[in-house]
């Protein structure tokens, strides 16, 4: 089995392209699970990144990089068709990472080390929601669950063992700090209008209240403003009341990512600050050209985000690196479990075949029983060193050498490690005279 990630983020493309990629990729990798192309998939989509995580089993004779490249090309073709982007461009910006590198990348991301605001903690919840959504959709494999749960543990260690992000900076907090600098008055006297009812809108409401803003209205194009404000406070804007709410607002904050951005003509005249935190833009950039209007975009936030201290970043990076190494070692151990089971199955099958010959010659006699006992002790002794050696090589990351040796010496094809949550259990020995099945076995 191969774990992989295809990553496009603010580090290699602009945020508008991230938004277009995210829209085009919606549901595609999950469809590949349902049609059997992938064993599992999880999609992480935020305002700064699109990351497609998957697990696949390469076809016989295909290498892991080639198999991942085939999946990337198929996804790029469909994303390009949906988003209007050139498929070759899409393939280029979806940077592939496999196995240990995919784990290291996810652990780095979930710890906030690759965020536009380094150390921000919103990404931890976004990663958790991505896994939960895949679970609900039934598209997550056991190995991906282990990967994402390992990421969650890493994020907790970074949060408790370092000072990274302890000042509570986030995209929302930096955006509101920028708004504070360019808006007249104080938060206590300002009227805010929030677009959207999702996680970002909730974080924005909490951040506004923390700053002393008490007059907050909420607009939802999907009609969810009433239940949203019942749980979080604020005043819902009625369906026909948006124009009046815009007239009242000193600060307008977009968190919804609606189907189409609101045009500049929809804004009434007068000074106000417009903050657009939506992945696909809630407001047309031409809003910035209106007299008295200040527009703060995600790009503005990324440029203005303060840097974390070198010491906190180095400490967090160390935790991430150790966690990635532990995950890789655990995965190697699982691969070696399958190899050891295959070797034992092969050896016991040979033993049982020989014992059948003894039974045919001696029958059920004491001599036969003594011979069987001696042979089984011999087999256990012969298997001891190869089993210990397997564990040693797995710890050194050399499991492929062991598996290749088994295939070369004995003709044993080691089945792929199971995709379920449990580690593979030793298989029972086949009955006497059973033939060795050398066909590749599907993972459970």
Short mmCIF file of C-alpha atoms in Angstrom, two decimals:
data_model
loop_
_atom_site.label_atom_id
_atom_site.label_comp_id
_atom_site.label_asym_id
_atom_site.label_seq_id
_atom_site.Cartn_x
_atom_site.Cartn_y
_atom_site.Cartn_z
CA UNK A 1 0.00 0.00 0.00
CA UNK A 2 1.14 3.55 -0.73
CA UNK A 3 0.04 6.66 1.16
CA UNK A 4 0.31 9.89 -0.78
CA UNK A 5 -0.61 13.58 -0.72
CA UNK A 6 -1.16 15.97 -3.62
CA UNK A 7 -0.61 19.51 -2.33
CA UNK A 8 -1.32 22.98 -3.69
CA UNK A 9 -1.03 25.86 -1.21
CA UNK A 10 -0.25 29.53 -0.77
CA UNK A 11 3.39 28.54 -0.92
CA UNK A 12 3.29 27.68 -4.64
CA UNK A 13 0.12 29.29 -6.09
CA UNK A 14 -2.00 32.37 -5.45
CA UNK A 15 -5.09 32.08 -3.29
CA UNK A 16 -7.50 32.61 -6.17
CA UNK A 17 -6.01 29.56 -7.86
CA UNK A 18 -6.29 27.59 -4.60
CA UNK A 19 -9.99 28.46 -4.56
CA UNK A 20 -10.49 27.35 -8.16
CA UNK A 21 -8.63 24.10 -7.55
CA UNK A 22 -10.70 23.39 -4.43
CA UNK A 23 -13.95 23.95 -6.30
CA UNK A 24 -12.82 21.72 -9.15
CA UNK A 25 -11.59 18.95 -6.85
CA UNK A 26 -14.76 18.67 -4.78
CA UNK A 27 -15.57 14.98 -4.34
CA UNK A 28 -13.19 13.71 -7.02
CA UNK A 29 -10.75 11.67 -4.92
CA UNK A 30 -13.69 10.24 -2.96
CA UNK A 31 -15.21 9.10 -6.26
CA UNK A 32 -11.96 7.26 -6.94
CA UNK A 33 -12.49 5.31 -3.72
CA UNK A 34 -15.99 4.33 -4.74
CA UNK A 35 -14.89 3.13 -8.17
CA UNK A 36 -11.96 1.18 -6.71
CA UNK A 37 -9.11 3.35 -7.97
CA UNK A 38 -8.11 4.30 -4.41
CA UNK A 39 -8.45 2.40 -1.14
CA UNK A 40 -9.07 5.61 0.80
CA UNK A 41 -9.12 9.39 0.42
CA UNK A 42 -9.33 12.51 2.61
CA UNK A 43 -9.62 16.04 1.21
CA UNK A 44 -8.26 19.00 3.20
CA UNK A 45 -9.52 22.27 1.71
CA UNK A 46 -8.94 25.63 3.41
CA UNK A 47 -8.53 29.22 2.32
CA UNK A 48 -4.79 28.62 1.92
CA UNK A 49 -4.51 25.09 0.60
CA UNK A 50 -5.96 22.10 -1.22
CA UNK A 51 -4.49 18.79 -0.11
CA UNK A 52 -5.72 15.43 -1.40
CA UNK A 53 -4.60 12.48 0.72
CA UNK A 54 -5.06 8.96 -0.56
CA UNK A 55 -4.06 5.34 -0.26
CA UNK A 56 -3.61 3.08 -3.26
CA UNK A 57 -2.28 -0.32 -4.20
CA UNK A 58 -0.04 -0.15 -7.26
CA UNK A 59 -0.92 -2.58 -10.03
CA UNK A 60 1.50 -5.50 -10.52
CA UNK A 61 4.79 -4.28 -11.97
CA UNK A 62 4.04 -0.59 -11.33
CA UNK A 63 6.18 1.50 -8.99
CA UNK A 64 4.68 3.67 -6.27
CA UNK A 65 5.72 6.96 -7.95
CA UNK A 66 4.20 5.84 -11.26
CA UNK A 67 0.94 4.84 -9.56
CA UNK A 68 0.70 8.21 -7.79
CA UNK A 69 1.53 10.01 -11.04
CA UNK A 70 -1.34 8.22 -12.78
CA UNK A 71 -3.78 9.30 -10.06
CA UNK A 72 -2.47 12.87 -10.18
CA UNK A 73 -2.92 13.00 -13.97
CA UNK A 74 -6.48 11.67 -13.72
CA UNK A 75 -7.40 14.19 -11.02
CA UNK A 76 -5.72 17.05 -12.88
CA UNK A 77 -7.74 16.27 -16.01
CA UNK A 78 -11.04 16.40 -14.12
CA UNK A 79 -10.11 19.41 -11.97
CA UNK A 80 -9.03 21.28 -15.09
CA UNK A 81 -12.32 20.51 -16.82
CA UNK A 82 -14.32 21.71 -13.82
CA UNK A 83 -12.28 24.81 -12.98
CA UNK A 84 -11.28 26.04 -16.42
CA UNK A 85 -7.59 25.59 -15.60
CA UNK A 86 -5.14 23.86 -17.91
CA UNK A 87 -4.78 20.19 -16.76
CA UNK A 88 -1.01 20.33 -17.21
CA UNK A 89 -0.87 23.38 -14.96
CA UNK A 90 -3.05 21.61 -12.39
CA UNK A 91 -0.76 18.57 -12.43
CA UNK A 92 2.28 20.81 -11.97
CA UNK A 93 0.90 22.63 -8.94
CA UNK A 94 -0.38 19.47 -7.21
CA UNK A 95 2.95 18.56 -5.63
CA UNK A 96 3.11 14.82 -4.81
CA UNK A 97 4.44 13.38 -1.57
CA UNK A 98 4.41 9.69 -0.67
CA UNK A 99 4.52 7.62 2.51
CA UNK A 100 6.96 9.14 5.04
CA UNK A 101 7.10 12.47 3.20
CA UNK A 102 3.30 12.65 3.09
CA UNK A 103 3.19 12.05 6.84
CA UNK A 104 5.89 14.63 7.54
CA UNK A 105 4.02 17.18 5.44
CA UNK A 106 0.66 16.63 7.16
CA UNK A 107 2.27 16.78 10.61
CA UNK A 108 3.95 20.05 9.62
CA UNK A 109 0.69 21.51 8.33
CA UNK A 110 -1.46 20.51 11.31
CA UNK A 111 1.10 22.05 13.67
CA UNK A 112 0.66 25.44 11.98
CA UNK A 113 4.21 25.55 10.61
CA UNK A 114 3.07 26.04 7.01
CA UNK A 115 0.17 28.38 7.66
CA UNK A 116 -0.01 31.92 6.31
CA UNK A 117 -0.01 32.90 9.99
CA UNK A 118 2.66 30.57 11.37
CA UNK A 119 1.45 28.87 14.54
CA UNK A 120 -2.26 29.47 13.97
CA UNK A 121 -4.42 26.76 15.48
CA UNK A 122 -7.45 26.87 13.24
CA UNK A 123 -5.77 24.40 10.92
CA UNK A 124 -5.92 21.72 13.62
CA UNK A 125 -9.71 21.81 13.62
CA UNK A 126 -9.79 21.90 9.82
CA UNK A 127 -7.69 18.74 9.61
CA UNK A 128 -9.92 17.03 12.16
CA UNK A 129 -13.04 17.99 10.20
CA UNK A 130 -11.49 16.69 6.97
CA UNK A 131 -11.04 13.26 8.58
CA UNK A 132 -14.56 13.30 10.07
CA UNK A 133 -16.07 14.18 6.70
CA UNK A 134 -14.21 11.29 5.05
CA UNK A 135 -15.42 8.96 7.78
CA UNK A 136 -18.99 10.10 7.27
CA UNK A 137 -18.64 9.61 3.51
CA UNK A 138 -17.13 6.16 4.05
CA UNK A 139 -13.99 6.96 2.02
CA UNK A 140 -11.26 6.77 4.67
CA UNK A 141 -8.98 3.73 5.04
CA UNK A 142 -7.40 2.43 8.21
CA UNK A 143 -3.93 3.66 7.26
CA UNK A 144 -5.29 7.16 6.58
CA UNK A 145 -7.04 7.12 9.95
CA UNK A 146 -3.70 6.29 11.59
CA UNK A 147 -2.03 9.06 9.59
CA UNK A 148 -4.55 11.72 10.61
CA UNK A 149 -4.74 10.57 14.22
CA UNK A 150 -0.94 10.76 14.32
CA UNK A 151 -1.24 14.31 13.00
CA UNK A 152 -3.67 15.21 15.78
CA UNK A 153 -1.29 13.84 18.43
CA UNK A 154 1.57 15.82 16.91
CA UNK A 155 -0.45 19.03 16.98
CA UNK A 156 -1.26 18.48 20.66
CA UNK A 157 2.41 17.96 21.49
CA UNK A 158 3.37 21.14 19.65
CA UNK A 159 0.64 23.01 21.52
CA UNK A 160 1.68 21.76 24.97
CA UNK A 161 5.46 21.49 24.60
CA UNK A 162 6.31 24.66 22.67
CA UNK A 163 5.35 28.33 22.64
CA UNK A 164 4.32 28.18 18.98
CA UNK A 165 1.00 29.93 18.56
CA UNK A 166 0.59 30.74 22.24
CA UNK A 167 -0.28 34.34 21.37
CA UNK A 168 -3.40 33.05 19.66
CA UNK A 169 -2.69 34.55 16.26
CA UNK A 170 -4.84 33.31 13.41
CA UNK A 171 -6.03 34.46 10.03
CA UNK A 172 -9.12 35.92 11.69
CA UNK A 173 -7.20 37.70 14.45
CA UNK A 174 -4.64 39.21 12.06
CA UNK A 175 -7.43 40.34 9.72
CA UNK A 176 -9.29 42.03 12.57
CA UNK A 177 -6.08 43.68 13.74
CA UNK A 178 -5.66 45.13 10.24
CA UNK A 179 -9.29 46.26 10.24
CA UNK A 180 -8.77 47.96 13.58
CA UNK A 181 -5.92 50.00 12.10
CA UNK A 182 -8.00 51.42 9.24
CA UNK A 183 -11.47 51.78 10.79
CA UNK A 184 -12.61 54.83 12.77
CA UNK A 185 -13.51 54.43 16.43
CA UNK A 186 -13.14 51.35 18.61
CA UNK A 187 -14.68 47.91 18.47
CA UNK A 188 -17.05 48.76 21.27
CA UNK A 189 -18.70 51.39 19.09
CA UNK A 190 -18.53 49.64 15.71
CA UNK A 191 -21.23 47.71 13.91
CA UNK A 192 -20.10 44.51 12.24
CA UNK A 193 -21.82 42.48 9.52
CA UNK A 194 -20.65 38.87 9.07
CA UNK A 195 -21.36 36.90 5.88
CA UNK A 196 -21.65 33.14 6.43
CA UNK A 197 -22.48 30.59 9.10
CA UNK A 198 -19.56 28.15 8.90
CA UNK A 199 -16.52 27.53 11.07
CA UNK A 200 -14.79 30.73 9.99
CA UNK A 201 -17.89 32.76 10.72
CA UNK A 202 -18.05 31.22 14.19
CA UNK A 203 -14.38 32.03 14.83
CA UNK A 204 -14.98 35.58 13.59
CA UNK A 205 -17.95 36.07 15.91
CA UNK A 206 -15.88 34.91 18.90
CA UNK A 207 -12.96 37.15 17.93
CA UNK A 208 -15.24 40.19 17.53
CA UNK A 209 -16.77 39.64 20.95
CA UNK A 210 -13.30 39.23 22.49
CA UNK A 211 -12.45 42.67 21.09
CA UNK A 212 -15.56 44.22 22.63
CA UNK A 213 -17.79 44.39 19.55
CA UNK A 214 -21.37 43.88 20.72
CA UNK A 215 -23.34 44.97 17.63
CA UNK A 216 -22.93 42.03 15.22
CA UNK A 217 -25.33 41.12 12.43
CA UNK A 218 -25.17 37.89 10.41
CA UNK A 219 -26.23 37.37 6.80
CA UNK A 220 -26.62 33.91 5.27
CA UNK A 221 -27.47 33.41 1.62
CA UNK A 222 -28.60 29.88 2.48
CA UNK A 223 -31.00 31.03 5.19
CA UNK A 224 -29.10 29.67 8.20
CA UNK A 225 -28.55 32.96 10.02
CA UNK A 226 -31.33 32.38 12.58
CA UNK A 227 -30.11 29.06 14.03
CA UNK A 228 -26.50 30.28 13.79
CA UNK A 229 -27.17 33.38 15.90
CA UNK A 230 -29.32 31.43 18.35
CA UNK A 231 -26.23 29.41 19.23
CA UNK A 232 -23.58 32.13 18.97
CA UNK A 233 -25.35 35.43 19.55
CA UNK A 234 -25.68 38.30 17.14
CA UNK A 235 -28.67 39.41 15.08
CA UNK A 236 -29.81 37.55 11.95
CA UNK A 237 -30.40 39.67 8.86
CA UNK A 238 -33.72 38.89 7.16
CA UNK A 239 -33.73 37.80 3.53
CA UNK A 240 -34.81 41.24 2.30
CA UNK A 241 -32.69 43.21 4.78
CA UNK A 242 -29.17 42.94 3.33
CA UNK A 243 -29.07 46.43 1.80
CA UNK A 244 -30.03 48.03 5.10
CA UNK A 245 -27.51 45.90 7.02
CA UNK A 246 -24.73 47.01 4.66
CA UNK A 247 -25.77 50.62 5.22
CA UNK A 248 -25.44 50.19 8.99
CA UNK A 249 -22.15 48.29 9.01
CA UNK A 250 -18.78 49.85 9.78
CA UNK A 251 -16.98 46.53 9.16
CA UNK A 252 -18.20 43.87 6.73
CA UNK A 253 -16.55 40.45 7.04
CA UNK A 254 -17.00 37.76 4.40
CA UNK A 255 -16.67 34.14 5.57
CA UNK A 256 -19.14 32.31 3.35
CA UNK A 257 -17.55 31.73 -0.06
CA UNK A 258 -20.84 32.14 -1.91
CA UNK A 259 -21.47 31.10 -5.50
CA UNK A 260 -20.58 34.53 -6.88
CA UNK A 261 -18.82 37.50 -5.25
CA UNK A 262 -20.90 40.54 -4.38
CA UNK A 263 -20.22 43.37 -6.80
CA UNK A 264 -19.07 46.84 -5.82
CA UNK A 265 -22.41 48.31 -6.93
CA UNK A 266 -24.19 46.49 -4.09
CA UNK A 267 -22.40 48.59 -1.47
CA UNK A 268 -24.02 51.84 -0.35
CA UNK A 269 -21.86 54.95 -0.33
CA UNK A 270 -19.91 55.80 2.80
CA UNK A 271 -16.76 54.75 4.64
CA UNK A 272 -16.44 51.13 5.78
CA UNK A 273 -13.91 48.35 6.03
CA UNK A 274 -14.49 45.16 4.05
CA UNK A 275 -12.67 42.00 5.13
CA UNK A 276 -12.82 39.06 2.71
CA UNK A 277 -11.80 35.78 4.35
CA UNK A 278 -13.79 33.52 2.04
CA UNK A 279 -11.97 30.85 0.06
CA UNK A 280 -13.75 31.77 -3.17
CA UNK A 281 -14.18 35.50 -2.37
CA UNK A 282 -17.38 37.00 -1.02
CA UNK A 283 -16.69 40.42 -2.56
CA UNK A 284 -15.44 41.59 -5.93
CA UNK A 285 -11.93 43.09 -5.61
CA UNK A 286 -13.33 46.23 -7.28
CA UNK A 287 -14.83 47.06 -3.87
CA UNK A 288 -11.39 48.46 -3.02
CA UNK A 289 -11.93 51.23 -5.59
CA UNK A 290 -15.04 52.60 -3.85
CA UNK A 291 -14.54 55.96 -2.08
CA UNK A 292 -13.87 55.52 1.63
CA UNK A 293 -13.72 51.70 1.46
CA UNK A 294 -10.75 49.70 2.74
CA UNK A 295 -10.53 46.10 1.48
CA UNK A 296 -8.58 43.51 3.48
CA UNK A 297 -8.07 40.24 1.61
CA UNK A 298 -6.45 36.93 2.49
CA UNK A 299 -3.40 38.08 0.59
CA UNK A 300 -3.25 41.15 2.82
CA UNK A 301 -3.40 38.92 5.89
CA UNK A 302 -0.65 36.64 4.60
CA UNK A 303 1.69 39.59 3.96
CA UNK A 304 0.94 41.23 7.31
CA UNK A 305 1.15 38.09 9.44
CA UNK A 306 3.83 38.46 12.15
CA UNK A 307 6.60 35.91 12.42
CA UNK A 308 6.96 33.45 15.27
CA UNK A 309 10.21 33.26 17.22
CA UNK A 310 12.94 31.06 15.78
CA UNK A 311 13.11 29.04 19.02
CA UNK A 312 9.42 28.08 18.96
CA UNK A 313 9.55 27.13 15.28
CA UNK A 314 12.66 24.97 15.81
CA UNK A 315 11.09 23.22 18.80
CA UNK A 316 7.90 22.49 16.87
CA UNK A 317 9.89 21.28 13.86
CA UNK A 318 11.75 18.83 16.07
CA UNK A 319 8.49 17.38 17.40
CA UNK A 320 7.16 17.03 13.86
CA UNK A 321 10.32 15.27 12.67
CA UNK A 322 10.25 12.75 15.52
CA UNK A 323 6.56 12.06 14.96
CA UNK A 324 7.14 11.50 11.26
CA UNK A 325 9.96 9.05 11.97
CA UNK A 326 7.79 7.16 14.46
CA UNK A 327 4.95 6.94 11.95
CA UNK A 328 7.30 5.64 9.24
CA UNK A 329 8.72 3.04 11.63
CA UNK A 330 5.23 1.91 12.58
CA UNK A 331 4.24 1.56 8.92
CA UNK A 332 7.45 -0.40 8.23
CA UNK A 333 6.63 -2.70 11.12
CA UNK A 334 3.19 -3.36 9.64
CA UNK A 335 4.76 -4.23 6.30
CA UNK A 336 7.14 -6.63 8.04
CA UNK A 337 4.26 -8.27 9.92
CA UNK A 338 2.88 -9.32 6.56
CA UNK A 339 6.29 -10.58 5.45
CA UNK A 340 6.76 -12.63 8.62
CA UNK A 341 3.29 -14.14 8.29
CA UNK A 342 4.04 -15.04 4.67
CA UNK A 343 7.33 -16.71 5.64
CA UNK A 344 5.69 -18.69 8.44
CA UNK A 345 2.84 -19.75 6.20
CA UNK A 346 5.31 -20.94 3.57
CA UNK A 347 7.48 -22.82 6.08
CA UNK A 348 4.57 -24.47 7.88
CA UNK A 349 3.06 -25.56 4.58
CA UNK A 350 6.32 -27.32 3.68
CA UNK A 351 6.39 -28.91 7.15
CA UNK A 352 2.81 -30.15 6.91
CA UNK A 353 3.49 -31.64 3.50
CA UNK A 354 6.47 -33.55 4.93
CA UNK A 355 4.47 -34.69 7.96
CA UNK A 356 1.80 -36.06 5.68
CA UNK A 357 4.46 -38.24 4.11
CA UNK A 358 5.53 -39.44 7.59
CA UNK A 359 1.92 -40.25 8.45
CA UNK A 360 1.49 -42.17 5.22
CA UNK A 361 4.60 -44.25 6.06
CA UNK A 362 4.28 -44.77 9.83
CA UNK A 363 0.58 -44.17 10.46
CA UNK A 364 -0.59 -42.75 13.79
CA UNK A 365 2.24 -44.15 15.89
CA UNK A 366 4.43 -42.87 18.69
CA UNK A 367 7.31 -42.64 16.23
CA UNK A 368 5.28 -40.34 14.00
CA UNK A 369 4.38 -38.12 16.95
CA UNK A 370 8.02 -37.85 18.04
CA UNK A 371 9.09 -37.01 14.51
CA UNK A 372 6.40 -34.30 14.24
CA UNK A 373 7.38 -32.77 17.58
CA UNK A 374 11.05 -32.68 16.60
CA UNK A 375 10.32 -31.16 13.20
CA UNK A 376 8.11 -28.43 14.62
CA UNK A 377 10.81 -27.50 17.14
CA UNK A 378 13.28 -27.35 14.30
CA UNK A 379 11.01 -25.08 12.24
CA UNK A 380 10.46 -22.70 15.16
CA UNK A 381 14.20 -22.52 15.66
CA UNK A 382 14.81 -21.88 11.97
CA UNK A 383 12.22 -19.08 11.94
CA UNK A 384 13.59 -17.30 15.00
CA UNK A 385 16.55 -15.57 13.34
CA UNK A 386 14.64 -14.46 10.19
CA UNK A 387 11.89 -13.02 12.44
CA UNK A 388 14.35 -11.09 14.62
CA UNK A 389 16.18 -9.90 11.53
CA UNK A 390 12.90 -8.68 10.04
CA UNK A 391 12.28 -6.45 13.07
CA UNK A 392 15.82 -5.09 12.93
CA UNK A 393 15.59 -4.22 9.24
CA UNK A 394 12.17 -2.60 9.75
CA UNK A 395 13.65 -0.36 12.43
CA UNK A 396 16.35 0.67 9.93
CA UNK A 397 13.83 1.37 7.17
CA UNK A 398 15.17 -1.57 5.09
CA UNK A 399 12.02 -3.69 4.96
CA UNK A 400 12.03 -3.69 1.17
CA UNK A 401 15.33 -5.61 1.19
CA UNK A 402 13.81 -8.34 3.36
CA UNK A 403 10.65 -8.64 1.29
CA UNK A 404 12.66 -8.74 -1.95
CA UNK A 405 14.81 -11.48 -0.44
CA UNK A 406 11.78 -13.60 0.43
CA UNK A 407 10.46 -13.28 -3.08
CA UNK A 408 13.86 -14.08 -4.63
CA UNK A 409 14.73 -17.04 -2.39
CA UNK A 410 11.37 -18.70 -1.78
CA UNK A 411 9.05 -17.29 -4.43
CA UNK A 412 6.88 -15.86 -1.64
CA UNK A 413 4.79 -12.85 -2.62
CA UNK A 414 4.16 -10.77 0.49
CA UNK A 415 0.59 -9.41 0.54
CA UNK A 416 0.08 -5.69 0.99
CA UNK A 417 -0.37 -4.57 4.58
CA UNK A 418 -4.06 -4.45 5.53
CA UNK A 419 -5.92 -1.14 5.20
CA UNK A 420 -8.07 -1.80 8.26
CA UNK A 421 -7.50 -0.39 11.74
CA UNK A 422 -6.04 -3.55 13.22
CA UNK A 423 -2.54 -4.83 12.59
CA UNK A 424 -2.44 -8.09 10.65
CA UNK A 425 -2.78 -11.15 12.84
CA UNK A 426 -0.67 -14.25 12.21
CA UNK A 427 -2.50 -16.47 9.77
CA UNK A 428 -3.26 -20.04 10.82
CA UNK A 429 -1.12 -22.71 9.24
CA UNK A 430 -2.72 -24.34 6.20
CA UNK A 431 -3.92 -27.93 6.50
CA UNK A 432 -1.61 -30.76 5.63
CA UNK A 433 -0.91 -31.22 1.94
CA UNK A 434 -2.15 -27.69 1.24
CA UNK A 435 -0.43 -25.97 -1.65
CA UNK A 436 1.22 -22.58 -1.18
CA UNK A 437 -0.85 -19.78 -2.70
CA UNK A 438 1.61 -17.37 -4.33
CA UNK A 439 -0.98 -15.02 -5.80
CA UNK A 440 -1.02 -11.43 -4.44
CA UNK A 441 -3.61 -11.18 -1.69
CA UNK A 442 -5.92 -8.20 -1.33
CA UNK A 443 -5.56 -6.21 1.85
CA UNK A 444 -8.40 -6.36 4.32
#
